Coordinates of C-alpha atoms and ligand atoms in Angstrom, one line a residue:
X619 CA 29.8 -7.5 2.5
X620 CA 31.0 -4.2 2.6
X621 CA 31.0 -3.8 -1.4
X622 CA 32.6 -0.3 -2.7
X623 CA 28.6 0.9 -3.5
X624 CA 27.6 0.2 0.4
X625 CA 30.7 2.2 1.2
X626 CA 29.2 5.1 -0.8
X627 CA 25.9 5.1 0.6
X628 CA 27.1 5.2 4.4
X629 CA 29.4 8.1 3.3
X630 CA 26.5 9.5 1.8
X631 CA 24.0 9.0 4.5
X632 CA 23.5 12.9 5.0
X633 CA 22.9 13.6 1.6
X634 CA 20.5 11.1 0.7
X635 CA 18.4 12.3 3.7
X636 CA 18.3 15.6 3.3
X637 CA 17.4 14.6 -0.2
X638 CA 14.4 12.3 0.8
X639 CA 13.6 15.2 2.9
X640 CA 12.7 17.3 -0.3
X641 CA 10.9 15.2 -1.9
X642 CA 8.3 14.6 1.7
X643 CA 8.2 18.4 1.4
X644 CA 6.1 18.1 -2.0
X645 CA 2.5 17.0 -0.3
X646 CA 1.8 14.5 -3.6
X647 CA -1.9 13.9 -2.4
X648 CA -3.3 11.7 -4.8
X649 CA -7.4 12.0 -4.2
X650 CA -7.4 15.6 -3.4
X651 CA -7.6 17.6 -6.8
X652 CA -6.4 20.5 -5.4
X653 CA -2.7 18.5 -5.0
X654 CA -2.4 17.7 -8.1
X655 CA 0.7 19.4 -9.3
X656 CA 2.0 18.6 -6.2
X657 CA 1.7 15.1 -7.7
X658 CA 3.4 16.1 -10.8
X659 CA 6.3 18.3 -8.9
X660 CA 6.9 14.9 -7.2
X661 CA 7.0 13.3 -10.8
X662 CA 9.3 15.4 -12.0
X663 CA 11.9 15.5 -9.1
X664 CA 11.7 11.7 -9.4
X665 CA 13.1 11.7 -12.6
X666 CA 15.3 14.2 -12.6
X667 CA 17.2 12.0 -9.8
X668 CA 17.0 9.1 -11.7
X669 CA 19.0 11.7 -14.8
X670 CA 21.3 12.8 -12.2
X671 CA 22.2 9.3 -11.0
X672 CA 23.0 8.1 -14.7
X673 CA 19.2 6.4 -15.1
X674 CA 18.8 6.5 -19.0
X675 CA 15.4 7.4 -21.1
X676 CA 14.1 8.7 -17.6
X677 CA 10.8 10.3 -18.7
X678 CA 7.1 10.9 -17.2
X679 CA 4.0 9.3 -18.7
X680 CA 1.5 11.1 -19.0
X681 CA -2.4 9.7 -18.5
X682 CA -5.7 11.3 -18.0
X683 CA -4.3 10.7 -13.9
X684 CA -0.8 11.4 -12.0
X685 CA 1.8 10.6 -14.2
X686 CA 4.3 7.5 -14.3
X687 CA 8.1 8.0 -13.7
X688 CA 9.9 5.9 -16.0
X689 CA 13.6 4.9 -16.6
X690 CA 16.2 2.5 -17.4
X691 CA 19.6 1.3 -17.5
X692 CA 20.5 -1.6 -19.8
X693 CA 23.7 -2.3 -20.4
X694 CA 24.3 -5.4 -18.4
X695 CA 24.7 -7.7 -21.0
X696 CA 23.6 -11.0 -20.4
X697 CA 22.7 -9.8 -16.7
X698 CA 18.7 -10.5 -15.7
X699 CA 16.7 -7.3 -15.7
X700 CA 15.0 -5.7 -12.5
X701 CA 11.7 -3.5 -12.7
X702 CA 11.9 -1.6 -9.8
X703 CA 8.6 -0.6 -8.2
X704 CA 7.8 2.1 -5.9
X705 CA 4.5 4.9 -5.3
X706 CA 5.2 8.5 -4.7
X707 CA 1.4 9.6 -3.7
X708 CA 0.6 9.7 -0.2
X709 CA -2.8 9.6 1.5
X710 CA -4.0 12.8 3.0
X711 CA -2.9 14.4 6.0
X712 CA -6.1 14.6 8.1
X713 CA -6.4 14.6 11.3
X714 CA -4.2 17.3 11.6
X715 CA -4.5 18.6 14.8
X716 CA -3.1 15.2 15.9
X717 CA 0.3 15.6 14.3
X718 CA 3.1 16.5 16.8
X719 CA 4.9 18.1 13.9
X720 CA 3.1 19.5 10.8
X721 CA 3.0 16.3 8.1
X722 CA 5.3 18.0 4.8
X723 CA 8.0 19.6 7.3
X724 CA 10.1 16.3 7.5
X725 CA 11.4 16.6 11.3
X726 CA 13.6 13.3 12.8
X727 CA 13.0 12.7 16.4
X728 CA 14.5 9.5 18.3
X729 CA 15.6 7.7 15.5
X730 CA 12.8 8.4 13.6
X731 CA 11.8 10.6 10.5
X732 CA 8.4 11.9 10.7
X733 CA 6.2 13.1 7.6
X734 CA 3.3 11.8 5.5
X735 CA 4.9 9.3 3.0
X736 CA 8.2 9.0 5.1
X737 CA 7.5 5.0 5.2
X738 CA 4.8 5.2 2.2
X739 CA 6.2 5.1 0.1
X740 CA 8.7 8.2 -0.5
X741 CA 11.3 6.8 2.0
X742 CA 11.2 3.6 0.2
X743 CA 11.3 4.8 -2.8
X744 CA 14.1 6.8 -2.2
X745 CA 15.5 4.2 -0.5
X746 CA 15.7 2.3 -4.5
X747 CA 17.2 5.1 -5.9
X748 CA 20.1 5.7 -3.8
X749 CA 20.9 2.0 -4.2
X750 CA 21.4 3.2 -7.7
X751 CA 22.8 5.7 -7.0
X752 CA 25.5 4.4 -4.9
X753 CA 26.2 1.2 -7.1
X754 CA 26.8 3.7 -10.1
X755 CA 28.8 6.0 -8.2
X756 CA 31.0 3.8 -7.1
X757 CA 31.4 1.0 -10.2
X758 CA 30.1 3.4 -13.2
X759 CA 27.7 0.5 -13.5
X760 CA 25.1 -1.0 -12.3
X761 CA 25.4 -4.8 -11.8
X762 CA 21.9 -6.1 -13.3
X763 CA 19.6 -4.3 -15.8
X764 CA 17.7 -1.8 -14.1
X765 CA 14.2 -0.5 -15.6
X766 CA 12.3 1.5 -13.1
X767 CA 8.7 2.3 -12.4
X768 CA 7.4 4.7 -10.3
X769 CA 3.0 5.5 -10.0
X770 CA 1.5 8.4 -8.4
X771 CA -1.8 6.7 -8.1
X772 CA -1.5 3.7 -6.1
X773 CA -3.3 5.2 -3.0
X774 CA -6.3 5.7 -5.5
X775 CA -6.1 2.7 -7.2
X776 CA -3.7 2.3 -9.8
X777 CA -5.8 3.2 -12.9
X778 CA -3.1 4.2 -15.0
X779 CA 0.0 1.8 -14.1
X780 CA -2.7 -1.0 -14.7
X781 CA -3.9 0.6 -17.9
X782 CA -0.1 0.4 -18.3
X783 CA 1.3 -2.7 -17.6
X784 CA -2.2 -4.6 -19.1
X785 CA -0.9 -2.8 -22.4
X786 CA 2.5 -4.7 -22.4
X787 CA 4.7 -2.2 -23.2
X788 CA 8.5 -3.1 -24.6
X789 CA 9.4 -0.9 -21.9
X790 CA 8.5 -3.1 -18.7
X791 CA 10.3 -6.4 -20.3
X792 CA 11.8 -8.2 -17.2
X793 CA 12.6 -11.0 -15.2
X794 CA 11.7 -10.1 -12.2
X795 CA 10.0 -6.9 -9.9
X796 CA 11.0 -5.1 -7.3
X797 CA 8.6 -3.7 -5.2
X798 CA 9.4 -1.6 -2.2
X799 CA 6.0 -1.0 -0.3
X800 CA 5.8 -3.5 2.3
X801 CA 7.4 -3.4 5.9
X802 CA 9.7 -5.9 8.4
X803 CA 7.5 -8.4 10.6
X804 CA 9.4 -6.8 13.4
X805 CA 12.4 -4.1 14.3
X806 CA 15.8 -5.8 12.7
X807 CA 14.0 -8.5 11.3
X808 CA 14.8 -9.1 8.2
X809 CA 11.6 -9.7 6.3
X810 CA 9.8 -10.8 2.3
X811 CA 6.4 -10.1 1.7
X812 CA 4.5 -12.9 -0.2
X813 CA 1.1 -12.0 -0.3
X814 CA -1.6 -9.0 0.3
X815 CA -5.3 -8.9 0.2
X816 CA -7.6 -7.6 -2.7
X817 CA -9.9 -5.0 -2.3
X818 CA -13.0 -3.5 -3.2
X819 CA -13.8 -0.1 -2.7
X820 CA -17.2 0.8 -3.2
X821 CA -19.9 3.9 -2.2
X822 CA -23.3 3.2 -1.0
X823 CA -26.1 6.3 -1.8
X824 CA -29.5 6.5 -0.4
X825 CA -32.0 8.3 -1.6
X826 CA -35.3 9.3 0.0
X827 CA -37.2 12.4 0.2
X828 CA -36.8 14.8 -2.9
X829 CA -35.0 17.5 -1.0
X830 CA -33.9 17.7 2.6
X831 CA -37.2 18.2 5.2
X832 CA -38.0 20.2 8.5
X833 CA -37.6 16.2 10.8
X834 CA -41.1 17.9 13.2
X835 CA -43.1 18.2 9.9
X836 CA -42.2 15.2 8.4
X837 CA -40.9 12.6 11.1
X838 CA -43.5 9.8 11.0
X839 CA -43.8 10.1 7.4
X840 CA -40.5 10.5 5.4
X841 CA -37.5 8.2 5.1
X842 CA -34.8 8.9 6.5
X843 CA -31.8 7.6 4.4
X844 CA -29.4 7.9 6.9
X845 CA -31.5 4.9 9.2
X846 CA -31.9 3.2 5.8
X847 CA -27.9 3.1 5.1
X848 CA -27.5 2.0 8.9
X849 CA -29.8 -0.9 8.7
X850 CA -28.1 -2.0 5.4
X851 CA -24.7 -1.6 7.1
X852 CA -26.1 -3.6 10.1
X853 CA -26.5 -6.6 7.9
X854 CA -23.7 -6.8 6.4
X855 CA -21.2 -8.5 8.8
X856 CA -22.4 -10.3 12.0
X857 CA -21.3 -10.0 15.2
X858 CA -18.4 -12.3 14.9
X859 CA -17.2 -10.4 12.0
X860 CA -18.3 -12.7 9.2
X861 CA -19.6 -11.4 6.4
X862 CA -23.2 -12.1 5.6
X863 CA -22.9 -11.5 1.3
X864 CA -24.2 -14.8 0.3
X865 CA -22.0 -16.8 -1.2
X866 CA -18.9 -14.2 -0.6
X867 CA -17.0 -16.5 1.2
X868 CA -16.9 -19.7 -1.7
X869 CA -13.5 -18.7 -3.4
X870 CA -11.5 -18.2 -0.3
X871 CA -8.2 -20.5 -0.3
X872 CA -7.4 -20.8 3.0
X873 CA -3.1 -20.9 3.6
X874 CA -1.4 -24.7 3.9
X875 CA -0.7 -25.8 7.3
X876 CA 2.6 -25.1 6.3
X877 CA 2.3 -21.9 5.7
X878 CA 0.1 -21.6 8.9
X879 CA 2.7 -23.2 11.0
X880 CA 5.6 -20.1 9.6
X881 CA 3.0 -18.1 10.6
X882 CA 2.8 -19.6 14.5
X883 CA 6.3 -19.4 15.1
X884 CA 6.6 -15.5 14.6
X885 CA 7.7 -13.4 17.0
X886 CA 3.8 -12.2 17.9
X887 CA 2.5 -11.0 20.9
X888 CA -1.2 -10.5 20.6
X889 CA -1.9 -8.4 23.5
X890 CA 1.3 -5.9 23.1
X891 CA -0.1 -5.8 19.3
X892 CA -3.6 -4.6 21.0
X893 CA -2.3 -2.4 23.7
X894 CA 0.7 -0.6 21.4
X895 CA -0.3 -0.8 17.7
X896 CA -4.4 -0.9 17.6
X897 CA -5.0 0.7 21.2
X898 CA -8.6 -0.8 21.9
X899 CA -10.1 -2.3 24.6
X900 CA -10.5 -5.5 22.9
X901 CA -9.7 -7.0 19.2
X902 CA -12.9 -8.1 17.0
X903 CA -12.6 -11.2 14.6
X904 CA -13.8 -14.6 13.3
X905 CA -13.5 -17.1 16.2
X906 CA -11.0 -19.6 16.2
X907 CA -8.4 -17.7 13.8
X908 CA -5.5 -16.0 14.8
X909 CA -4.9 -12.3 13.9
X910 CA -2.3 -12.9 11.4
X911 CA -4.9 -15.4 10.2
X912 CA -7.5 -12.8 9.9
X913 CA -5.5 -9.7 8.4
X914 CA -3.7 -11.9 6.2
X915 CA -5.8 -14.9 4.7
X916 CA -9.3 -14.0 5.3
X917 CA -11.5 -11.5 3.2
X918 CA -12.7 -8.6 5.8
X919 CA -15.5 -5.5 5.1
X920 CA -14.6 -1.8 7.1
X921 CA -16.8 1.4 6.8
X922 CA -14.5 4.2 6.5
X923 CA -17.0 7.4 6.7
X924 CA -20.2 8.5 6.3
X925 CA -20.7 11.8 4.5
X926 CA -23.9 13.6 4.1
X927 CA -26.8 15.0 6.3
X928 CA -26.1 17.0 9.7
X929 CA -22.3 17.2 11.0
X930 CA -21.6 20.7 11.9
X931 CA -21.5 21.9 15.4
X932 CA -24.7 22.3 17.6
X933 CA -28.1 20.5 16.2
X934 CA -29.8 21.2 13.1
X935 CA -33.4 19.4 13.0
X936 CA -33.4 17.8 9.4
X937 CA -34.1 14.8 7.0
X938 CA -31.6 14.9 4.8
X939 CA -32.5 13.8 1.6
X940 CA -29.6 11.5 0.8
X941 CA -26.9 9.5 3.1
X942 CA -24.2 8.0 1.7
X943 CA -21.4 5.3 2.9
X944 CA -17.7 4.5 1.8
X945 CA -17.2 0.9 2.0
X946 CA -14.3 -1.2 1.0
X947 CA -13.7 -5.4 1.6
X948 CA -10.3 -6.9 1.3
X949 CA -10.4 -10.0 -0.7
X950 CA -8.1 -12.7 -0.4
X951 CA -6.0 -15.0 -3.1
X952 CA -8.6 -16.4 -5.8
X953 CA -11.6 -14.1 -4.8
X954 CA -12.1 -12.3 -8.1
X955 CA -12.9 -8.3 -7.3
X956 CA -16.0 -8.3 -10.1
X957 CA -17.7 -11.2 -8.5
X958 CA -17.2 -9.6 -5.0
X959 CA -18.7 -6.7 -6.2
X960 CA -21.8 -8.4 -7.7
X961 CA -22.9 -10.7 -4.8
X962 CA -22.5 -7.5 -2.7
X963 CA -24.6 -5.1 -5.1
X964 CA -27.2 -7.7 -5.6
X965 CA -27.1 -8.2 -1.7
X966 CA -27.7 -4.6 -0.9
X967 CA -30.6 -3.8 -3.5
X968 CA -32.6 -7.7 -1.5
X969 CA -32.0 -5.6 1.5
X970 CA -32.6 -2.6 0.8
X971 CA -35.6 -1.1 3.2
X972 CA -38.5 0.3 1.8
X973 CA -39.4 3.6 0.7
X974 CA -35.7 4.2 -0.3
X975 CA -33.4 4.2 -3.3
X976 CA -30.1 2.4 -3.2
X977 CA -26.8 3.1 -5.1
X978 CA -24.0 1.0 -5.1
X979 CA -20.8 2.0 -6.8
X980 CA -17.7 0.8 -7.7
X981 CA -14.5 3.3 -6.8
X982 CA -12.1 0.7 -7.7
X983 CA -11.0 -2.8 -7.2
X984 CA -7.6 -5.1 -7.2
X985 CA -6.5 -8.6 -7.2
X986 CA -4.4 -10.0 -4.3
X987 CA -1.9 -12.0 -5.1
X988 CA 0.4 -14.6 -3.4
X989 CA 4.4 -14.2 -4.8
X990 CA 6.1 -17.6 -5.8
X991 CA 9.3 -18.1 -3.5
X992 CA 11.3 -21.1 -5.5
X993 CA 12.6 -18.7 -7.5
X994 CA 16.6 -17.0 -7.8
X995 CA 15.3 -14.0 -7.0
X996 CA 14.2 -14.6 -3.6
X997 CA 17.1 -16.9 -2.8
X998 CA 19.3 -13.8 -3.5
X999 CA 17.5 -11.5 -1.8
X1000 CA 17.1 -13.6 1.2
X1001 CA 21.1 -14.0 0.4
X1002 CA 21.6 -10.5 0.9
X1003 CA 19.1 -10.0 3.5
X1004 CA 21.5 -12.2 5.7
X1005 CA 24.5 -10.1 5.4
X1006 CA 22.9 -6.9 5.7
X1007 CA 20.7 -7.7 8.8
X1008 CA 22.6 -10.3 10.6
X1009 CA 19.0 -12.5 10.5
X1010 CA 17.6 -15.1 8.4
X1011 CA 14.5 -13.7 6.5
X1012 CA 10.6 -13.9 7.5
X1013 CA 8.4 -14.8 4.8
X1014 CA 5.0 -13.3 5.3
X1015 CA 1.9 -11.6 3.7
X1016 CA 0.2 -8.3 4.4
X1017 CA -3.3 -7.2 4.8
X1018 CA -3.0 -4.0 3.0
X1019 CA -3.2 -4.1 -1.1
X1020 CA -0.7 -3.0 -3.6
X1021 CA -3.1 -4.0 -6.8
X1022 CA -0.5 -4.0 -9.3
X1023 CA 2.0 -6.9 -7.9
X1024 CA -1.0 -9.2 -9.0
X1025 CA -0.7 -7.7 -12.5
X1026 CA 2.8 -7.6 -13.0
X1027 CA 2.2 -11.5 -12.8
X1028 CA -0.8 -11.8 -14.9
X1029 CA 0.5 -9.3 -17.7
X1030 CA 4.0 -9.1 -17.7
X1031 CA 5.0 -12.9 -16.3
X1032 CA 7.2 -10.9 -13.6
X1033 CA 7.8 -12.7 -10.0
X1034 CA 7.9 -9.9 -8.0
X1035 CA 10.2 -9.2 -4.5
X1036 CA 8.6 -7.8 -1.8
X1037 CA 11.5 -6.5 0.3
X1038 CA 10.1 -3.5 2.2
X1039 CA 11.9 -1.2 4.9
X1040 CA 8.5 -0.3 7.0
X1041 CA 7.9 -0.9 10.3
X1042 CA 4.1 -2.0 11.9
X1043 CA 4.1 1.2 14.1
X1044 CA 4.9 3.5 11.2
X1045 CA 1.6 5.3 11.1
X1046 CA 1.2 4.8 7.8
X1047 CA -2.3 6.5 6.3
X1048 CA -3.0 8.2 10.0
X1049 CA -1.1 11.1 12.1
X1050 CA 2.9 11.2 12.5
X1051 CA 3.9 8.6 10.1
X1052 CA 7.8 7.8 10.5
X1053 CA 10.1 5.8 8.7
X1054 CA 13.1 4.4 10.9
X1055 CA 16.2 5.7 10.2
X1056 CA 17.9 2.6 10.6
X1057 CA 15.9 1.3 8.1
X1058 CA 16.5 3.8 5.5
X1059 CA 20.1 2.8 5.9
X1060 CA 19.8 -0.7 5.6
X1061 CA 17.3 -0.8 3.1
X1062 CA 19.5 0.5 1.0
X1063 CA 22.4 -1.5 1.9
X1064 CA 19.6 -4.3 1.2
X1065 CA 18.6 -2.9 -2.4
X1066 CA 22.6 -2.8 -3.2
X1067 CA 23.6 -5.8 -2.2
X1068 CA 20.5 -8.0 -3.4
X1069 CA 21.0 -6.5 -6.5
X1070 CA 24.8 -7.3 -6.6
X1071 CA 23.4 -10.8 -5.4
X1072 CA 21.3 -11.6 -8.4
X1073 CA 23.9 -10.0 -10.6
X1074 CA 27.4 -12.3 -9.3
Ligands
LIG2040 N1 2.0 0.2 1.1 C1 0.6 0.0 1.2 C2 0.1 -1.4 1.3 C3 0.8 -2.2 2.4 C4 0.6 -1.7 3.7 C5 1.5 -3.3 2.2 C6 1.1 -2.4 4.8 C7 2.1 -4.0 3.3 C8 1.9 -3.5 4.5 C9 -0.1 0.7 0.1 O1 0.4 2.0 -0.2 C10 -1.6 0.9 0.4 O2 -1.9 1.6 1.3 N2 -2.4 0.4 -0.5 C11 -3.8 0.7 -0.4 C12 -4.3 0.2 -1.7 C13 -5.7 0.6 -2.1 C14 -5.9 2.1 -2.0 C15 -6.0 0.1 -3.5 C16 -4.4 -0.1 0.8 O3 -4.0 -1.2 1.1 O4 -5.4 0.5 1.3
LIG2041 MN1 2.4 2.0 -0.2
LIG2042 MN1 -0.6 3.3 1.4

């Protein structure tokens, strides 16, 4: 199992960190304008790598948004061809008073490297490219065709790889994808991803009074938007959880008993999950469904903030003219994002309370998707997964969304391989994300070897 390329990348380990390192040092915020050539800096170390490493063709494209790192390697004649997949935006940084260390000075501590993106999706990422790197360096070749594809816009969305892909380019031609972006069930569990939930994101605007309005004056008489947005918030999900859209619910597929029964023999504790990963008093759901159940198979609605109105310290007596909400709902395999959105707008405008004007808007939306596993691909993967971990591999979904697995299906025809290096307790989108260092390792020991898999 010890091929000459795993060899390289344990001699190498120092160097390949200090190199992921730099790139967590570029703060590649994709919403926050202000970041954006941080985005592009990010783009461009990217490829330069993938020069240095003896990618070919490696180039940026360039869109309206962050641009796409492209590259390949294609002379594996008669070899199958890999598009590799990775993101190299990260969420912002905020709360920052909470971070231990500050989130673009990498710093490791027990084990552990801390930084925004460290798990997502730069130490992944990186993680793909010294697999590369060390099957090149030590064979002059790489053992498959290799085309990869980085975006800098999945935590936004994805506009322009899906613009991208949905334009079939000759350059994404494959057999199969490799996405990195995903995490292990557990610590040294060796782990394929095979499904993730949709998601709308959406904004919700009230309107009432033509300009903000002394609240003595004017309580008793003018709207306030901000009770308005509240009462429409109230009625969207009951208190069991379950969402009250009409009709939201009538695509849902739920998993096969098969699949249900994988699911049941995980290693999953649900109160250690409570106490160490979500830290409440109690967890909220649909009755009768287990948590993996509910954050993997069954569509959910969250309110992330609440701009607008009154928030600075001490009191301010106003009306404010406007309230606003950021919603999002995950969707689950065969709910269609445009019909989610359209029971939902249609839903809010019936409810809307009167004396107030109601604005719902789309941010943007993606597909989830559910990965075929009777395929080569993930019988060499789960091949290589064995040797590297010791383990046989976990099949399971996610929750979270990565929009454009679902399109390299529908577009490009590509079964995709979600072998991710992440761990539940990484942080990932909140304060003092980590990646494991462990897992750096072995993920690329993983990359090397299932690529040698599907190439022997
Ligand atoms: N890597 C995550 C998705 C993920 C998280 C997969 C955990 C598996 C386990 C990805 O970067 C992400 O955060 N996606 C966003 C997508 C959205 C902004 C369209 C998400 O899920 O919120
Ligand atoms: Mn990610
Ligand atoms: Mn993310």
């Amino acid at each position: 199992m010890s091929s000459a390329a795993v060899q390289y990348a344990r001699q190498n380990h120092t160097r390949f960190l200090d190199e992921l390192k730099a790139l967590l040092r570029i703060p590649s915020i994709s919403t926050l304008p202000e970041n954006k050539d941080d985005c592009r800096k990010a783009a461009e170390t990217l490829r330069n790598e993938l020069t240095r490493i003896g990618m070919e063709n490696a180039r940026l494209i360039e869109s309206e948004g962050h641009p796409l790192v492209y590259a390949d390697w294609l002379h594996a004649a008669g070899k199958p061809t890999v598009l590799i997949y990775g993101h190299y935006d990260v969420q912002p940084s905020d709360p920052l008073d909470e971070w231990l260390a500050p989130p673009f000075e990498p710093v490791e501590r027990d084990g552990n490297l801390y930084a925004r993106g460290a798990a997502d999706d730069k130490g992944q990422v990186v993680a793909q490219i010294k697999a590369l790197e060390s099957l090149m360096a030590a064979n002059g070749k790489l053992p498959i065709n290799v085309r990869v594809l980085f975006e800098g816009e999945e935590e936004v969305g994805g506009e322009t790889i899906a613009n991208y892909v949905a334009s079939k380019p000759a350059d994404l031609k494959a057999d199969f994808a490799l996405v990195s972006d995903t995490e292990l069930f557990a610590p040294g569990l060796p782990t394929l991803c095979v499904g993730l939930r949709g998601m709308i994101y959406t904004e919700l605007e009230v309107r009432g009074a033509k300009t903000d309005l002394h609240s003595g004056m004017y309580g008793g008489a003018a709207p306030n938007p901000f009770v308005s947005l509240c009462q429409i918030i109230a009625r969207l999900k009951d208190e069991n959880e379950h969402i009250l859209i009409p009709g939201f619910y009538d695509d849902v597929v739920p998993p096969s008993p098969e699949e249900l029964a994988a699911w049941r023999s995980l290693p999953f504790d649900e109160e250690e999950y409570r106490k160490k990963e979500v830290g409440s008093r109690q967890l909220v759901g649909e009755p009768g469904l287990s948590v993996l159940e509910r954050t993997w198979a069954r569509p959910t609605l969250d309110v992330h903030g609440m701009p607008g109105g009154f928030t600075g310290a001490g009191a301010k007596t106003v009306i404010p003219a406007k309230a606003m909400a950021k919603v999002s709902m995950r969707l689950v395999p065969n709910m269609t994002p445009a019909r989610a959105f359209e029971l939902y707008q249609s839903y809010v405008q019936k409810i809307a309370p009167a004396g107030v004007d109601v604005e719902v808007r789309l941010i943007h939306a993606g597909d989830a998707c559910i990965v075929a596993v009777n395929n080569r691909y993930i019988q060499a993967a789960t091949h290589a997964l064995h040797e590297v971990w010791g383990k046989d591999t976990v099949f399971i979904r996610s929750g979270g969304s990565i929009p454009i697995v679902g399109d390299f299906d529908r577009h490009l025809g590509l079964p995709s391989v979600m072998m991710g290096f992440g761990l539940p307790d990484d942080n990932i989108h909140a304060p003092n994300e980590k990646f494991n260092l462990k897992n750096f390792e072995l993920g690329i020991e993983s990359v090397i070897r299932f690529l040698e898999e599907v190439g022997s």
